[in-house]
Coordinates of C-alpha atoms in Angstrom, one line a residue:
Chain A
M3 CA -29.1 -95.8 -12.1
K4 CA -32.0 -98.5 -12.4
K5 CA -35.2 -96.4 -10.6
L6 CA -33.5 -93.4 -12.4
F7 CA -34.4 -94.5 -15.7
A8 CA -37.6 -95.9 -14.8
L9 CA -39.0 -92.9 -13.8
I10 CA -37.2 -91.5 -17.0
L11 CA -39.7 -94.0 -19.1
T12 CA -42.3 -93.7 -17.1
V13 CA -42.7 -89.8 -17.5
C14 CA -41.9 -90.1 -21.2
L15 CA -44.7 -93.4 -21.5
L16 CA -47.3 -90.4 -19.5
A17 CA -46.4 -87.9 -21.8
S18 CA -46.6 -90.2 -25.5
M19 CA -49.7 -91.6 -24.2
S20 CA -53.1 -90.5 -26.4
V21 CA -56.8 -91.2 -26.9
T22 CA -58.8 -92.7 -29.9
A23 CA -61.5 -89.8 -30.9
F24 CA -64.0 -91.4 -32.3
A25 CA -67.4 -89.4 -34.5
A26 CA -70.3 -89.2 -33.2
N27 CA -73.9 -89.3 -35.4
T28 CA -74.8 -87.2 -33.4
T29 CA -73.7 -85.8 -29.6
G30 CA -73.9 -82.7 -27.2
G31 CA -73.2 -81.4 -24.4
S32 CA -73.1 -78.3 -21.9
T33 CA -70.2 -76.8 -20.2
E34 CA -70.1 -74.4 -17.7
V35 CA -68.1 -71.4 -18.4
S36 CA -67.5 -69.7 -14.7
F37 CA -65.5 -66.6 -13.8
N38 CA -64.6 -64.4 -11.1
V39 CA -64.4 -60.8 -11.0
D40 CA -63.3 -59.9 -7.5
P41 CA -64.3 -56.0 -6.5
T42 CA -61.3 -53.8 -6.6
Y43 CA -61.2 -50.0 -5.9
T44 CA -58.0 -47.4 -4.2
V45 CA -59.1 -44.9 -2.5
T46 CA -56.9 -42.1 -1.3
I47 CA -56.7 -39.9 1.5
P48 CA -53.8 -37.5 1.8
A49 CA -52.2 -37.3 4.8
T50 CA -52.1 -33.4 6.1
V51 CA -54.1 -30.5 5.2
E52 CA -52.5 -27.6 6.8
L53 CA -55.1 -24.6 6.9
Q54 CA -54.1 -20.8 5.5
K55 CA -54.5 -17.8 6.9
I56 CA -57.4 -16.0 5.1
E57 CA -58.8 -12.2 5.9
D58 CA -62.1 -11.0 4.4
N59 CA -62.6 -7.4 5.2
G60 CA -60.9 -7.1 8.8
T61 CA -62.2 -10.7 9.4
V62 CA -59.1 -13.8 9.6
T63 CA -60.0 -17.8 9.3
Y64 CA -57.9 -20.6 9.1
E65 CA -58.8 -22.5 6.2
N66 CA -58.7 -24.9 3.0
D67 CA -59.8 -28.3 0.6
Y68 CA -58.7 -31.5 1.4
T69 CA -59.4 -33.9 -1.6
L70 CA -60.3 -37.6 -1.8
T71 CA -59.9 -39.7 -4.8
A72 CA -60.6 -43.0 -6.3
Q73 CA -59.1 -43.9 -8.5
A74 CA -59.6 -45.0 -12.2
G75 CA -61.4 -48.7 -12.1
V76 CA -63.7 -48.4 -9.0
R77 CA -64.8 -52.2 -9.9
L78 CA -67.8 -52.8 -7.1
K79 CA -70.7 -55.6 -7.3
K80 CA -73.9 -54.4 -9.1
G81 CA -75.8 -52.4 -7.0
E82 CA -72.4 -51.3 -4.4
Y83 CA -71.1 -48.2 -3.7
I84 CA -67.8 -46.8 -1.9
E85 CA -68.9 -44.8 1.3
V86 CA -67.0 -42.5 2.9
T87 CA -66.8 -40.8 6.7
V88 CA -65.3 -39.4 8.9
A89 CA -64.6 -39.1 12.7
S90 CA -63.5 -36.4 14.4
E91 CA -64.2 -34.0 17.7
F92 CA -63.6 -31.1 15.2
K93 CA -60.8 -29.9 17.3
M94 CA -57.4 -28.3 16.9
T95 CA -54.8 -28.3 20.2
T96 CA -50.9 -26.9 20.5
A97 CA -48.7 -28.6 22.7
E98 CA -49.3 -25.9 25.2
G99 CA -52.9 -27.2 25.9
A100 CA -54.0 -24.3 23.4
T101 CA -57.5 -25.2 21.2
L102 CA -59.2 -24.1 18.1
D103 CA -62.3 -26.0 16.8
Y104 CA -63.3 -26.7 13.3
T105 CA -66.1 -27.4 10.8
I106 CA -66.3 -30.0 7.8
T107 CA -68.6 -29.3 5.5
A108 CA -69.2 -31.1 2.1
E109 CA -71.2 -30.4 -0.5
N110 CA -72.0 -26.6 1.9
A111 CA -73.6 -29.5 4.4
T112 CA -71.9 -29.1 7.8
I113 CA -70.4 -33.3 8.7
A114 CA -70.4 -34.8 12.3
T115 CA -68.6 -37.3 13.5
G116 CA -69.8 -40.1 11.8
G117 CA -70.6 -37.7 8.7
V118 CA -70.8 -39.1 5.0
V119 CA -68.4 -36.6 3.6
A120 CA -68.1 -38.9 -0.1
E121 CA -69.2 -41.7 -2.4
F122 CA -67.8 -43.8 -4.8
A123 CA -69.6 -46.1 -7.5
T124 CA -68.2 -47.9 -10.0
D125 CA -66.5 -46.5 -13.1
K126 CA -64.0 -46.3 -15.1
A127 CA -62.8 -42.7 -14.6
E128 CA -61.0 -41.5 -12.0
Q129 CA -63.7 -39.5 -9.0
T130 CA -63.1 -36.9 -6.7
A131 CA -64.9 -35.6 -3.8
T132 CA -63.8 -32.5 -2.0
I133 CA -64.4 -31.6 1.7
H134 CA -63.3 -27.6 3.2
I135 CA -62.4 -27.3 6.7
A136 CA -62.8 -24.1 8.4
A137 CA -61.9 -22.3 11.2
N138 CA -62.2 -19.5 12.9
D139 CA -58.7 -16.4 13.8
P140 CA -58.0 -18.6 17.6
D141 CA -56.9 -16.5 20.6
Y142 CA -53.8 -18.4 21.1
A143 CA -50.4 -18.4 18.2
G144 CA -49.5 -22.0 18.7
E145 CA -49.1 -25.2 15.8
Y146 CA -51.9 -26.7 16.3
K147 CA -53.3 -30.1 14.6
D148 CA -55.6 -33.0 15.0
T149 CA -55.2 -36.6 13.4
V150 CA -59.0 -37.4 11.9
T151 CA -60.2 -40.9 10.9
F152 CA -62.1 -41.3 7.2
T153 CA -63.9 -45.1 7.4
I154 CA -64.1 -46.1 3.8
A155 CA -67.1 -49.1 3.3
V156 CA -68.3 -50.7 0.9
K157 CA -72.3 -50.6 1.1
D158 CA -75.4 -51.6 -1.0
A159 CA -77.4 -49.2 -2.9
P160 CA -80.5 -48.5 -1.0
V161 CA -83.7 -49.7 -2.0
T162 CA -86.2 -48.3 -3.7
T163 CA -89.7 -49.9 -3.0
I164 CA -92.3 -49.4 -5.9
N165 CA -96.3 -50.4 -5.8
F166 CA -98.1 -52.0 -8.5
T167 CA -101.6 -54.2 -8.3
I168 CA -102.5 -57.4 -9.9
G169 CA -106.6 -57.7 -9.4
E170 CA -107.5 -55.5 -6.1
D171 CA -104.6 -57.0 -4.6
T172 CA -101.7 -54.4 -3.9
Y173 CA -97.6 -55.7 -4.2
Q174 CA -94.8 -53.9 -3.6
A175 CA -91.3 -55.1 -5.9
E176 CA -88.1 -53.7 -5.9
E177 CA -87.2 -50.1 -8.4
G178 CA -86.4 -51.7 -12.2
M179 CA -86.8 -55.3 -10.7
T180 CA -88.1 -57.5 -13.8
W181 CA -90.9 -60.3 -13.2
A182 CA -88.5 -62.9 -12.9
Q183 CA -86.7 -61.0 -9.9
W184 CA -89.9 -60.5 -8.9
I185 CA -91.0 -64.5 -8.6
E186 CA -88.0 -65.7 -6.4
S187 CA -88.9 -62.7 -4.2
A188 CA -90.7 -62.3 -0.5
Y189 CA -91.7 -60.0 -2.2
N190 CA -94.2 -62.9 -4.2
N191 CA -96.5 -63.7 -1.7
G192 CA -98.8 -64.3 -4.1
G193 CA -98.2 -67.6 -4.9
F194 CA -97.0 -66.4 -8.6
Y195 CA -94.4 -68.3 -10.7
S196 CA -93.1 -68.4 -14.1
A197 CA -93.5 -70.9 -17.1
N198 CA -92.2 -70.7 -20.5
E199 CA -91.5 -66.7 -20.3
S200 CA -94.6 -65.7 -19.2
V201 CA -96.2 -65.8 -15.0
Y202 CA -98.6 -67.4 -13.9
W203 CA -101.2 -67.9 -11.3
G204 CA -102.9 -70.4 -10.2
E205 CA -104.8 -71.8 -7.3
G206 CA -106.1 -75.3 -8.6
F207 CA -106.6 -73.6 -12.3
W208 CA -104.6 -71.3 -14.6
F209 CA -104.1 -67.7 -14.3
I210 CA -101.9 -65.9 -16.8
L211 CA -100.5 -62.3 -15.6
C212 CA -101.3 -59.3 -18.7
N213 CA -100.9 -56.1 -19.0
Y214 CA -103.9 -54.3 -18.3
G215 CA -105.8 -52.8 -21.0
K216 CA -104.7 -54.3 -23.5
T217 CA -106.4 -56.9 -25.4
P218 CA -105.1 -60.4 -27.2
S219 CA -103.9 -59.4 -30.6
D220 CA -101.8 -56.7 -29.1
D221 CA -97.8 -57.6 -28.5
D222 CA -97.2 -56.7 -25.2
Y223 CA -100.5 -58.4 -24.0
Y224 CA -98.8 -61.4 -22.0
V225 CA -96.5 -60.2 -19.0
N226 CA -93.3 -61.6 -19.8
A227 CA -90.9 -62.6 -17.2
A228 CA -88.0 -60.7 -18.9
D229 CA -89.7 -57.4 -18.4
V230 CA -89.6 -55.0 -15.7
I231 CA -92.0 -54.1 -12.8
Q232 CA -94.0 -51.0 -13.4
A233 CA -94.6 -48.8 -10.2
N234 CA -98.3 -47.4 -9.8
T235 CA -99.6 -49.9 -12.8
D236 CA -102.3 -51.6 -13.1
Y237 CA -102.1 -55.7 -13.8
V238 CA -104.7 -58.2 -14.3
R239 CA -105.1 -61.9 -14.1
V240 CA -106.2 -63.7 -17.1
E241 CA -108.0 -67.5 -17.1
L242 CA -106.2 -69.7 -19.4
S243 CA -109.0 -70.6 -21.0
E244 CA -110.0 -67.4 -21.9
G245 CA -105.7 -65.9 -22.5
Chain B
M8 CA -33.2 -91.0 -4.6
K9 CA -37.2 -91.6 -2.9
K10 CA -36.8 -88.7 -0.4
L11 CA -35.4 -86.3 -3.1
F12 CA -37.8 -86.9 -5.5
A13 CA -40.6 -86.2 -2.9
L14 CA -38.9 -83.1 -1.9
I15 CA -38.8 -81.7 -5.0
L16 CA -42.5 -83.3 -6.2
T17 CA -43.2 -81.1 -2.8
V18 CA -41.3 -78.1 -3.4
V19 CA -42.3 -77.4 -7.4
M20 CA -46.6 -78.1 -5.7
I21 CA -46.1 -75.5 -2.9
A22 CA -44.2 -72.8 -5.7
T23 CA -47.6 -73.7 -8.6
M24 CA -50.0 -72.9 -5.6
S25 CA -51.3 -68.9 -5.6
T26 CA -53.4 -67.2 -3.4
T27 CA -56.7 -65.0 -4.4
A28 CA -56.4 -60.9 -2.9
F29 CA -59.5 -59.4 -1.9
A30 CA -61.3 -56.0 -1.7
A31 CA -61.8 -55.4 2.3
N32 CA -64.9 -54.4 2.7
T33 CA -64.1 -51.5 5.9
T34 CA -61.0 -49.5 6.0
E35 CA -59.9 -46.9 7.5
G36 CA -57.3 -44.1 6.8
E37 CA -56.1 -41.2 9.2
A38 CA -55.8 -37.5 8.2
D39 CA -53.7 -34.7 10.0
I40 CA -55.3 -31.3 9.7
T41 CA -53.3 -28.6 10.5
T42 CA -52.8 -24.8 11.2
S43 CA -49.5 -22.9 12.3
I44 CA -50.7 -19.2 13.9
A45 CA -47.3 -17.0 14.3
P46 CA -47.4 -14.7 17.5
T47 CA -47.9 -11.0 17.3
Y48 CA -48.7 -8.0 19.3
T49 CA -49.1 -4.6 19.4
V50 CA -48.3 -2.6 22.0
T51 CA -48.3 1.4 22.5
I52 CA -46.5 3.1 24.9
P53 CA -46.3 7.0 26.2
A54 CA -46.0 9.3 23.3
D55 CA -44.0 13.0 25.1
V56 CA -45.0 14.2 27.6
N57 CA -44.6 18.2 28.4
V58 CA -44.1 18.9 32.4
Q59 CA -45.6 21.8 34.0
F60 CA -43.9 24.1 36.2
N61 CA -44.9 23.0 39.8
A62 CA -46.7 20.3 38.9
T63 CA -45.9 17.4 41.5
E64 CA -48.0 14.8 39.6
T65 CA -48.3 14.7 35.6
S66 CA -50.0 12.9 33.6
F67 CA -47.7 10.3 31.2
G68 CA -50.0 7.8 29.5
A69 CA -50.4 4.4 29.0
I70 CA -48.2 1.3 28.1
E71 CA -51.3 -0.5 26.5
V72 CA -51.8 -4.3 25.0
E73 CA -53.3 -2.9 21.4
A74 CA -53.6 -6.6 19.6
S75 CA -52.6 -9.8 21.5
Q76 CA -52.3 -13.5 19.2
I77 CA -49.0 -15.0 21.5
H78 CA -49.0 -18.7 22.9
P79 CA -50.4 -19.2 25.7
D80 CA -47.5 -20.3 28.0
K81 CA -45.7 -16.5 26.9
C82 CA -46.2 -12.9 28.0
I83 CA -45.0 -9.8 26.8
K84 CA -42.6 -7.6 28.8
V85 CA -42.7 -4.0 28.8
E86 CA -39.3 -2.5 30.7
L87 CA -38.6 1.2 31.6
T88 CA -35.4 2.4 31.2
S89 CA -34.9 6.0 33.2
D90 CA -31.8 7.6 35.2
G91 CA -34.8 9.7 36.6
K92 CA -33.0 13.4 36.1
L93 CA -34.8 16.1 33.9
E94 CA -31.6 18.2 32.2
N95 CA -30.7 21.7 32.3
S96 CA -30.9 21.9 28.7
I97 CA -28.3 24.9 29.7
D98 CA -26.3 22.6 32.7
A99 CA -27.0 19.0 32.1
T100 CA -25.3 18.9 35.7
K101 CA -28.8 20.8 37.1
V102 CA -31.1 18.6 37.0
I103 CA -34.4 18.0 38.4
P104 CA -35.7 14.9 40.0
Y105 CA -38.7 12.8 39.4
A106 CA -40.1 9.3 39.2
I107 CA -42.4 7.4 36.8
K108 CA -45.1 5.5 38.9
D109 CA -47.8 3.6 37.9
S110 CA -52.0 4.0 38.7
E111 CA -50.8 2.7 42.7
G112 CA -48.3 5.1 43.1
A113 CA -45.7 2.4 42.8
A114 CA -42.3 3.1 41.2
F115 CA -42.8 1.7 38.3
A116 CA -40.5 -0.8 36.5
S117 CA -41.3 -3.4 34.2
A118 CA -44.6 -5.1 33.7
T119 CA -46.2 -8.2 32.1
Y120 CA -49.2 -8.3 29.8
L121 CA -51.2 -10.9 28.3
T122 CA -54.3 -9.9 26.4
E123 CA -55.7 -7.2 24.7
G124 CA -56.5 -4.0 26.4
D125 CA -54.4 -4.9 29.4
K126 CA -52.9 -1.5 30.3
T127 CA -50.9 0.4 32.6
E128 CA -51.0 4.3 33.6
L129 CA -48.0 6.3 34.1
S130 CA -47.7 9.2 35.8
I131 CA -44.2 10.9 36.2
H132 CA -44.0 12.7 39.8
I133 CA -42.2 15.8 41.0
T134 CA -41.7 16.9 45.0
A135 CA -41.9 20.4 45.3
N136 CA -38.8 20.6 47.2
D137 CA -37.4 19.6 43.4
W138 CA -39.3 22.2 41.9
N139 CA -38.2 25.0 44.7
A140 CA -34.2 24.3 44.0
A141 CA -34.8 23.8 40.4
Y142 CA -32.9 26.4 38.5
A143 CA -34.7 28.3 35.4
G144 CA -34.7 26.7 32.2
D145 CA -35.6 23.6 30.1
Y146 CA -35.3 20.9 31.4
S147 CA -35.9 17.3 29.4
D148 CA -35.1 13.6 29.6
T149 CA -35.3 10.4 27.3
V150 CA -36.7 7.0 29.4
T151 CA -37.1 3.5 27.1
F152 CA -39.3 1.6 26.9
T153 CA -38.4 -2.1 26.4
V154 CA -40.9 -4.5 24.4
S155 CA -40.3 -8.4 25.3
Y156 CA -41.7 -11.7 24.5
E157 CA -41.2 -13.7 27.3
D158 CA -41.8 -16.5 29.1
K159 CA -44.8 -16.6 32.2

């Protein structure tokens, strides 16, 4: 009983503790704010598709469409997308051993096993991709069936590389890269660096990067580290004393 | 008491723990592609035939599969039923015996078929002696062809 009472008293004491705040003349501080948003997506694959008989000018085929759906709210990291591929031998069989070849086409292109049948991007809206499955009229009657495997993978978007020149030197960057990103990347093999929103180069003396054809009186004379590097564009290093 | 308190604290701690769910980078799903094809076939059988007087062999047409899409373990069976006697139209007791044979000369009773184009040529055979013994008059008979879908 005594111990329980002591415990209760301790809890009450802790709950009532307070700290006195003094107003400072000048104070500052920083707080790091961060949060994590996990990528999410839902891709719906119908469990079955039954080919229907189609007769056209005496020619019989068995066909149907098949729709893959990315539910509304696909959210991936920037630069990522969802790729759906299909694995199949493209042959239906019956219990009696009859076989029937079929094809899968996406956007009018015949798909090979492992081929891509759909791609989805980050989007708040629902996305769909429809493929077409078709077979000729077989020799034998029967219940034909095949099982295919769809693989859904998150992929990085392919990178497009651009060229640009600084003086007589040619450099490369990824399309859409800013100077600040380029400086931090492996593409910067020229020793460029950034400070105060400008781009510099130095080998014992200071050079600042400028847009070719501009003059110091132009607002865009100096390259800004936040600028996107333009493809097939000339840039120029200017001695800082001249800039 | 201490142990009870420690236990309660432990339970509370575990209850407040959470796990974060991450979207997997790769996942798989299966789908079945199916189609159902019902068996169909078309078989033609001989039409009416007129046997010329004293003809010992008369063509009787053919049993032929015009179209066939059947199960691989099935066949089309055609059976012929006949009493083998042409009956006189005035006196049914007056008959002329006949036999229906295939192209190899064997008496035809039944045959099985699998694919389009399968056929059996038939002919009607009456011996000279039977012609010679026949009374005058018109004679006829009806044969029955039965077509069925059977296991091989």
